[in-house]
mmCIF file of C-alpha atoms in Angstrom:
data_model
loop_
_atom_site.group_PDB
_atom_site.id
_atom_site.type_symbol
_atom_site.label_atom_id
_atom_site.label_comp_id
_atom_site.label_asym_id
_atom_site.label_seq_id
_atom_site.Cartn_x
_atom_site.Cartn_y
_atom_site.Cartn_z
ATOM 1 C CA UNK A 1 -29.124 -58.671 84.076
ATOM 2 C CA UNK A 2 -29.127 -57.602 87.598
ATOM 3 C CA UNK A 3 -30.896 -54.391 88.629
ATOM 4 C CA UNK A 4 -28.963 -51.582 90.151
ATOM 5 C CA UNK A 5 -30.415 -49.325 93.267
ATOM 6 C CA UNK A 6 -29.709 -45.936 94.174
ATOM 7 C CA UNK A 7 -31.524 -44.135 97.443
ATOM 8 C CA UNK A 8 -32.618 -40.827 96.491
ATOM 9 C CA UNK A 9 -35.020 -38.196 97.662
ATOM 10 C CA UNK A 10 -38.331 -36.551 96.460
ATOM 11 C CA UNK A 11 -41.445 -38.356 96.405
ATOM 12 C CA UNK A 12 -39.905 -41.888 96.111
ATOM 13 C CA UNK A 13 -36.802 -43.048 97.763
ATOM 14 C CA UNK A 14 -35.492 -45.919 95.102
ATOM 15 C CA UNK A 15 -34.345 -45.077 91.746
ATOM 16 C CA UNK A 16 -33.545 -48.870 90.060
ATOM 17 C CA UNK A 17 -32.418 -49.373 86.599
ATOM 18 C CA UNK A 18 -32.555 -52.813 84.864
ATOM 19 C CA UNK A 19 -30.472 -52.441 81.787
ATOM 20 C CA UNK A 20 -31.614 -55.012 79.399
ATOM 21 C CA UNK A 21 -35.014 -56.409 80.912
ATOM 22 C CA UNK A 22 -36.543 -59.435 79.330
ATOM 23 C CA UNK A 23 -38.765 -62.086 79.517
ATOM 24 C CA UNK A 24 -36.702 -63.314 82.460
ATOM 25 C CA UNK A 25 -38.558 -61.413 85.523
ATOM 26 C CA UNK A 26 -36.011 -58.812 87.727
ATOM 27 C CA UNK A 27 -37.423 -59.888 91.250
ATOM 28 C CA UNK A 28 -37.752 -57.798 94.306
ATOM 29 C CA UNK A 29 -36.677 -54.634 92.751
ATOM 30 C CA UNK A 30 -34.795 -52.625 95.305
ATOM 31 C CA UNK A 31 -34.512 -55.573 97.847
ATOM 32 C CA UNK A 32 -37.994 -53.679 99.070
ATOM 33 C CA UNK A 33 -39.479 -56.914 100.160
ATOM 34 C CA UNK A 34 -37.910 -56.628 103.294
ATOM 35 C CA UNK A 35 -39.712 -53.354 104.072
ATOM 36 C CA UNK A 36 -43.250 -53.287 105.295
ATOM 37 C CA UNK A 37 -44.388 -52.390 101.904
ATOM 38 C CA UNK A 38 -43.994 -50.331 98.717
ATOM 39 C CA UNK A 39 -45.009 -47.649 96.354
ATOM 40 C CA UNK A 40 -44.510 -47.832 92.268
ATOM 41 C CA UNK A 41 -44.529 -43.892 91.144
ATOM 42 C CA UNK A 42 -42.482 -44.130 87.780
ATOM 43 C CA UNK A 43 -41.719 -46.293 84.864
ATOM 44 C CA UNK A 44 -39.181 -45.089 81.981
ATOM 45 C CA UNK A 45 -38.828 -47.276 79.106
ATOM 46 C CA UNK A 46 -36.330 -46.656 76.991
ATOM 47 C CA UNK A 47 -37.035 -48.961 74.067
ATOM 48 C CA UNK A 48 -34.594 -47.007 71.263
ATOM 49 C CA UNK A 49 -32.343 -49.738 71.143
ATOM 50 C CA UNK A 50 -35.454 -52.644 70.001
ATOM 51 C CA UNK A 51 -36.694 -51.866 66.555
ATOM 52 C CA UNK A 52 -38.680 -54.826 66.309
ATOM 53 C CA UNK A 53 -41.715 -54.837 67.396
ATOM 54 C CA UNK A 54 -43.588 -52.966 70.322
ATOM 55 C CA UNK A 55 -43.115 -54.146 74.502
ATOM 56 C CA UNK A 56 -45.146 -54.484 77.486
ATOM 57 C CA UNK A 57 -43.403 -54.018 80.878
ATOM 58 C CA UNK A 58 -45.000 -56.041 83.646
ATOM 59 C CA UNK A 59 -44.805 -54.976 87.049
ATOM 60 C CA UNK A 60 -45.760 -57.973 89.843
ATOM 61 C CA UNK A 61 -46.533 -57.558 93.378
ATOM 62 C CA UNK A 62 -44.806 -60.603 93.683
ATOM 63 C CA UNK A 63 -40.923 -61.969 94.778
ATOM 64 C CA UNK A 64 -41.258 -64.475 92.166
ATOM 65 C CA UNK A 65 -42.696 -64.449 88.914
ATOM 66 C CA UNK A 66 -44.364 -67.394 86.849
ATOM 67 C CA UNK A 67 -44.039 -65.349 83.387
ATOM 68 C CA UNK A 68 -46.982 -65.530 81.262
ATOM 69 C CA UNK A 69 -48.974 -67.287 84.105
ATOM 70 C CA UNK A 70 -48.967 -64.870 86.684
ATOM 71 C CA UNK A 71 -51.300 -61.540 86.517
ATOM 72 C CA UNK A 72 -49.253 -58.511 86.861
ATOM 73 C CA UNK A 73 -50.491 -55.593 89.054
ATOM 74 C CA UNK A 74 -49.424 -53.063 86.554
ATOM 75 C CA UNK A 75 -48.831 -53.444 82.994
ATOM 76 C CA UNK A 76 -47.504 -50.315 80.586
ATOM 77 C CA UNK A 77 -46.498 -50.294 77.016
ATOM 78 C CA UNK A 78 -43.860 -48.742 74.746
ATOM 79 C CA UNK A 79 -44.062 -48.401 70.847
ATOM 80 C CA UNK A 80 -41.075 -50.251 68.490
ATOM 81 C CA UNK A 81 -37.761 -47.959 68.647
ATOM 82 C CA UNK A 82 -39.034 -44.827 71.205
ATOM 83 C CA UNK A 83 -38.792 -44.480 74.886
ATOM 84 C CA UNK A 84 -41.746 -43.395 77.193
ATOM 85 C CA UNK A 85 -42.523 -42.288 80.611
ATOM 86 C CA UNK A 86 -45.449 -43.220 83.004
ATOM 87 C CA UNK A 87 -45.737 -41.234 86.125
ATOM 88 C CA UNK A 88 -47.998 -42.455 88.905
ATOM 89 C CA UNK A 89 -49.497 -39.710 91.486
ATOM 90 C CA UNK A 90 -49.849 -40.569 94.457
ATOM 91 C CA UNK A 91 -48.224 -43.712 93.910
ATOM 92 C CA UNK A 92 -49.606 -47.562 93.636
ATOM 93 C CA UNK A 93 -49.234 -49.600 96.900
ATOM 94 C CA UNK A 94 -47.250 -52.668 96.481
ATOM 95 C CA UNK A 95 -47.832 -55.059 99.726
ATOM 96 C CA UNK A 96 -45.170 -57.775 99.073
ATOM 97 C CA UNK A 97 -42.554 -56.584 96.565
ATOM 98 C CA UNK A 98 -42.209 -55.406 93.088
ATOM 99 C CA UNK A 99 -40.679 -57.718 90.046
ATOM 100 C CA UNK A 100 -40.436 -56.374 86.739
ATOM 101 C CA UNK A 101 -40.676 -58.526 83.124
ATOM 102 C CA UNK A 102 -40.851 -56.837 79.583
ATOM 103 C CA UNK A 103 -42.671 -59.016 76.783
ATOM 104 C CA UNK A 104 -43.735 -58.296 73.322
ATOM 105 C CA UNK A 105 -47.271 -59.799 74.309
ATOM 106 C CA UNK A 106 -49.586 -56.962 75.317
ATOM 107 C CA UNK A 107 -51.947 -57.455 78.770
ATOM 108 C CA UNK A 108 -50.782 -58.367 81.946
ATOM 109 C CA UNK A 109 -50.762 -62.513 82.124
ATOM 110 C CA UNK A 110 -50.252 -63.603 78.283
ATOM 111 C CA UNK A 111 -47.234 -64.184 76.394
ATOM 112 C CA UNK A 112 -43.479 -64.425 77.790
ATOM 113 C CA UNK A 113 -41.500 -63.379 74.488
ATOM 114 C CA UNK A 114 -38.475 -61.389 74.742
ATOM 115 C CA UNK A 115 -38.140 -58.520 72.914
ATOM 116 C CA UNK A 116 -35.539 -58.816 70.460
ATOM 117 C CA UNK A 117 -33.673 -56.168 70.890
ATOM 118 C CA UNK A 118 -32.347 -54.194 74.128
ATOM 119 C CA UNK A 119 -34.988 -52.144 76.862
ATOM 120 C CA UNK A 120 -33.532 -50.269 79.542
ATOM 121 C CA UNK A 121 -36.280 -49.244 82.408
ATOM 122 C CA UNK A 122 -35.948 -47.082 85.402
ATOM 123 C CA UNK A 123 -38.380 -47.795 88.143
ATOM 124 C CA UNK A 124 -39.032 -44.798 90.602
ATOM 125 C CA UNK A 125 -40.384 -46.268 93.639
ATOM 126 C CA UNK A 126 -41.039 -46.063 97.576
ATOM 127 C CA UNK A 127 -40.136 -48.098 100.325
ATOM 128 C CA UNK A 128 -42.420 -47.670 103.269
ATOM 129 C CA UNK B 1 -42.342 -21.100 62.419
ATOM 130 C CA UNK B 2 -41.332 -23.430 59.983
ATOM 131 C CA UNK B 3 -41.909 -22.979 56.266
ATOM 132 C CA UNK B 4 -45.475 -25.277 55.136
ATOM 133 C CA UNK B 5 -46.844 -25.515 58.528
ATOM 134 C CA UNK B 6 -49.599 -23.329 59.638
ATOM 135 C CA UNK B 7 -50.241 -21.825 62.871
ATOM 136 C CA UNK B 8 -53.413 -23.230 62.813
ATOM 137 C CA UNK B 9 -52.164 -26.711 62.512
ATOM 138 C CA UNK B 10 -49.678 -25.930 64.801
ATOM 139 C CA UNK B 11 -52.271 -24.973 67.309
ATOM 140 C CA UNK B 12 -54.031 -27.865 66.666
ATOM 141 C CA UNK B 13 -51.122 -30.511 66.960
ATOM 142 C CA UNK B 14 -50.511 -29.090 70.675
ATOM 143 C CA UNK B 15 -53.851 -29.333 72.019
ATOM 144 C CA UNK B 16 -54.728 -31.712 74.577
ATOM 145 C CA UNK B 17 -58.613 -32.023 74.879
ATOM 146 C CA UNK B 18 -59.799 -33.192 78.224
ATOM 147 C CA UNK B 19 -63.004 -34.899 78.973
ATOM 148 C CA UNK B 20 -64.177 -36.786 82.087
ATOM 149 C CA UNK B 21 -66.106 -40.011 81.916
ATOM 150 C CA UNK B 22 -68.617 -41.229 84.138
ATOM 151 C CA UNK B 23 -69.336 -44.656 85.472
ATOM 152 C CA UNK B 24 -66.259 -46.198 83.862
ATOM 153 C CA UNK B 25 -67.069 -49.245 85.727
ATOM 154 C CA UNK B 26 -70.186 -49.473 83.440
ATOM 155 C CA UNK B 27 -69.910 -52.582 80.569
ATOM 156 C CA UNK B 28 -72.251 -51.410 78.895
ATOM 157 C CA UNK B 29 -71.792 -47.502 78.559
ATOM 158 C CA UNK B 30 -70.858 -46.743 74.806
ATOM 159 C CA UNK B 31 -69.192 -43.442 75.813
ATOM 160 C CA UNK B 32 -66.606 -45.598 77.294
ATOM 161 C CA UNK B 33 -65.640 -47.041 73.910
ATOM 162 C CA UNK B 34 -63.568 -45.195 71.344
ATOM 163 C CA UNK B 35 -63.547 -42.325 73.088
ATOM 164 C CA UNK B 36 -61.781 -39.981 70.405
ATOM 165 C CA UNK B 37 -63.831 -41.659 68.021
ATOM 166 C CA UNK B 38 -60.148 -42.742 66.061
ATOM 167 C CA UNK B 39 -56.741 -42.855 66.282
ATOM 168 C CA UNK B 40 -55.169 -40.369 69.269
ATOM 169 C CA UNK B 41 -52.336 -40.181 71.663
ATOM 170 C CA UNK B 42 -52.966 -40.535 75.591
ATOM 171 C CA UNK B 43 -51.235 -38.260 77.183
ATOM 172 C CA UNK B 44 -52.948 -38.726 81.222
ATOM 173 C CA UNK B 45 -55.602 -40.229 82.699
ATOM 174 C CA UNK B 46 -57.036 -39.572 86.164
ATOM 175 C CA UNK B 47 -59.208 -41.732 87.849
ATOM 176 C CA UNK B 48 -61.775 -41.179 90.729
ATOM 177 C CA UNK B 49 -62.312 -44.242 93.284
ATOM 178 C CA UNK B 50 -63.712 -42.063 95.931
ATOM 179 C CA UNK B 51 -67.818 -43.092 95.842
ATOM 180 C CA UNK B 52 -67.402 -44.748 99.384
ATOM 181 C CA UNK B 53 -70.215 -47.076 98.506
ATOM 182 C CA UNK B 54 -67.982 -48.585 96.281
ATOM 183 C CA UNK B 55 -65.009 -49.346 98.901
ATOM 184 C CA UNK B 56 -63.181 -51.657 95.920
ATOM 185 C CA UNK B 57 -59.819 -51.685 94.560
ATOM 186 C CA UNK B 58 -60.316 -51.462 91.021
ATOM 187 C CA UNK B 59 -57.720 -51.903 87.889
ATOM 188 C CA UNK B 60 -58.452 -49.547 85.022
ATOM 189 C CA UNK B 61 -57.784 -51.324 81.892
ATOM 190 C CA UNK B 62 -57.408 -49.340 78.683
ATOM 191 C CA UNK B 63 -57.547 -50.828 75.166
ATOM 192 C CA UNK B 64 -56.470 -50.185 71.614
ATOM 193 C CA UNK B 65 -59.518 -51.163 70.001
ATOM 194 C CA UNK B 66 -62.960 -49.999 68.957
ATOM 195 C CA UNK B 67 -65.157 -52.826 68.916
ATOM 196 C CA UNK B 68 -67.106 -53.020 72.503
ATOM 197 C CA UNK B 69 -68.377 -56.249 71.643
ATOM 198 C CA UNK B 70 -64.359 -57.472 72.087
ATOM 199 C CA UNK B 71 -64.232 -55.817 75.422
ATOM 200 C CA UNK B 72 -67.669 -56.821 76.745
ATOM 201 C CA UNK B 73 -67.049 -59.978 76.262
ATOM 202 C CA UNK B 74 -63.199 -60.226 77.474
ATOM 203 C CA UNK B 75 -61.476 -61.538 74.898
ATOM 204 C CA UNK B 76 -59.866 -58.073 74.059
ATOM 205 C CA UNK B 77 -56.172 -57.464 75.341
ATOM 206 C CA UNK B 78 -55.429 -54.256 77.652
ATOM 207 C CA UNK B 79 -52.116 -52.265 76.502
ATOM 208 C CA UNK B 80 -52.300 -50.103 79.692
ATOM 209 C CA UNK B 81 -53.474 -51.786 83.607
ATOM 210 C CA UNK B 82 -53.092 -50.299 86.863
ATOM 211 C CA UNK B 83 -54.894 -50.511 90.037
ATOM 212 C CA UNK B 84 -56.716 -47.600 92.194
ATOM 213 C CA UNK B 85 -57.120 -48.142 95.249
ATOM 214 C CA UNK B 86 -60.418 -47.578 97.771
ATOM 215 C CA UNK B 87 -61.187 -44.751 99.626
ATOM 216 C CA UNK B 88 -60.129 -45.909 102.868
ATOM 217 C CA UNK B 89 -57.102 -47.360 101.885
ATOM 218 C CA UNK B 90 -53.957 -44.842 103.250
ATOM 219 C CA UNK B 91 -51.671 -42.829 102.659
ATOM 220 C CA UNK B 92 -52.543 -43.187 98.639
ATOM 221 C CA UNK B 93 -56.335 -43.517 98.760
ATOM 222 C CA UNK B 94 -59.339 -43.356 96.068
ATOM 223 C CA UNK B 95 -57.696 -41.321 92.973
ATOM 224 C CA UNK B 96 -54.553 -41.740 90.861
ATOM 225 C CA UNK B 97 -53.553 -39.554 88.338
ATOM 226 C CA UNK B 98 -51.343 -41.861 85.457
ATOM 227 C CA UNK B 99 -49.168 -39.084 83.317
ATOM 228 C CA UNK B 100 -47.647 -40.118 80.114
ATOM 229 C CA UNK B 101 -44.579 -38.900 78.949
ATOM 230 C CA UNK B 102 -44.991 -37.418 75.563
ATOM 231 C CA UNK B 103 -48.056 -39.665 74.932
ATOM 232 C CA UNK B 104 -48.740 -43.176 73.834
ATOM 233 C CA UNK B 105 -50.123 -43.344 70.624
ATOM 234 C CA UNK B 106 -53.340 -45.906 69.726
ATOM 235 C CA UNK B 107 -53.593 -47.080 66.108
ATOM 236 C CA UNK B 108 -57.100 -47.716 66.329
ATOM 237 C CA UNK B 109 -59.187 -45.805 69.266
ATOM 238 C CA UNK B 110 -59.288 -45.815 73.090
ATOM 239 C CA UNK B 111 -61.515 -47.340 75.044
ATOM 240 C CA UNK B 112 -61.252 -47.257 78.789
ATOM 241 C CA UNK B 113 -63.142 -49.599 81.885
ATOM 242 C CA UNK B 114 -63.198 -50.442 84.981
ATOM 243 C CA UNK B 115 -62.861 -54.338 87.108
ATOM 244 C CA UNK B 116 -62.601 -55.988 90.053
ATOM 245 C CA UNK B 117 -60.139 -57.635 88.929
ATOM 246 C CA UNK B 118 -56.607 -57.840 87.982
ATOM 247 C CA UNK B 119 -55.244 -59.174 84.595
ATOM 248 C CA UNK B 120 -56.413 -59.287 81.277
ATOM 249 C CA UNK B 121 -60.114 -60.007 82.002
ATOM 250 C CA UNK B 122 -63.476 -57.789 83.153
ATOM 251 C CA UNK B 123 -64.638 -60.474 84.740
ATOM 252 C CA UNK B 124 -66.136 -58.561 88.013
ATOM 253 C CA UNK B 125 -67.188 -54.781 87.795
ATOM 254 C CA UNK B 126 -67.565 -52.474 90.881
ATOM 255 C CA UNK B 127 -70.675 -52.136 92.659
ATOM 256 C CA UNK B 128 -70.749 -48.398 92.392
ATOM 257 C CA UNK B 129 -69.654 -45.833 89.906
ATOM 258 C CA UNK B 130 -65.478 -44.964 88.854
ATOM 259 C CA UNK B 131 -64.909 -41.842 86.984
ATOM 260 C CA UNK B 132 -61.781 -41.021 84.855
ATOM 261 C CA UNK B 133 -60.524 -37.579 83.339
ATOM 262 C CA UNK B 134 -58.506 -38.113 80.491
ATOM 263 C CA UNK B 135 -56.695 -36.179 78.213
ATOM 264 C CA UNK B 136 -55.127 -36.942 74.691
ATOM 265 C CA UNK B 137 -53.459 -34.943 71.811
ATOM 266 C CA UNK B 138 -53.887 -35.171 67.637
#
């Protein structure tokens, strides 16, 4: 599922949602690899619609992700059926671009299993 | 206020203790380990990068689990990485402050560190000391 990319103002300038993120990695979020480089200040996860077991969304300073072989910079996680909200102040630099994945495996390398049932995330971040 | 549920308990269910830990960076440091001594819900953590003898980028790893032994040795999963970067790094630079929604509950106990490096492992720990301020809620 392609992400979608609004421009917005405040502290970061890219509000993308990925509706239905899996194991499959969403790469260069915002098309921000073509900017000099990147901040990552939010990460909703809206998990209500996957029952089944808890998720870990991956984020990769990456274009390309090798899922379950690559080490993610940051790495968050939402309980079974609720929806959370991580807020980053003053941001986390990004140098290449950021690529989302959301696994049932907790850490930031291990595991590539989809969650079984849908996860929406918004991703608040900067381009610089 | 609802019928069966105490102000007291009331007061108690809303409370977010804070407490700052030293030397996060430390393997060793027991403090570091269970820190609520139980089950508890994170609801921020804030960590301090700034010792400019240090001069690392460091990820801050934090674990559902109790036993140190697990972490000390690596084989224990994070459920929560993110990096902080060094002092001289601009415009975001030593701390980062990590809020949490309406919490994130762990089953078992939190324990919090410090590496070098990225991913699952604590295979390298700074040279000098990271702090973190965290708070939690019953």
């Amino acid at each position: 599922m392609a992400h979608t990319t609004a421009k917005v103002g405040g502290d970061y300038n890219r509000d993308i949602f990925i509706e239905n993120l899996g194991s499959v990695a969403e790469t260069d979020l915002g098309g921000m690899n073509a900017d000099t480089s990147s901040e990552l200040h939010v990460i909703d996860i809206d998990a209500r619609n996957n029952t089944g077991q808890d998720v870990t969304v991956r984020i990769h300073d990456a274009t390309s992700v090798s899922v379950g072989a690559d080490d993610a910079e940051v790495c968050v996680r939402c309980k079974a059926g609720e929806q959370i909200s991580y807020n980053f102040s003053p941001g986390i630099p990004f140098a290449t671009a950021q690529s989302a994945v959301c696994v049932t495996e907790k850490g930031a390398k291990s595991g590539n299993t989809a969650p079984s049932g849908q996860v929406d995330v918004r991703i608040g971040a900067k381009a610089i | 206020m609802a019928a069966g549920i105490s102000r007291a308990s009331e007061r108690q269910n809303f409370r977010f203790p804070m407490s700052k830990l030293t030397d996060i960076e430390n393997t060793v440091a027991a403090e570091h380990k269970n820190v609520r001594n139980g089950p508890t819900t994170l609801i921020s953590v804030n960590v301090d990068n700034t010792i400019t003898s240090n001069n690392t980028k460091v990820w801050v790893k934090i674990y559902d689990i109790v036993d140190d032994t697990l972490i000390a040795d690596g084989s224990a999963t994070p459920v929560i990485i993110f990096p902080v970067e060094t002092v001289s790094t601009n415009p975001v630079a030593g701390t980062l402050l990590c809020e949490i929604g309406d919490g994130l509950r762990f089953d078992e106990g939190i324990s919090i560190m410090a590496s070098k490096e990225d991913g699952d492992e604590l295979a390298a720990v700074p040279a000098s000391q990271v702090d973190a301020i965290f708070t939690t809620k019953r």
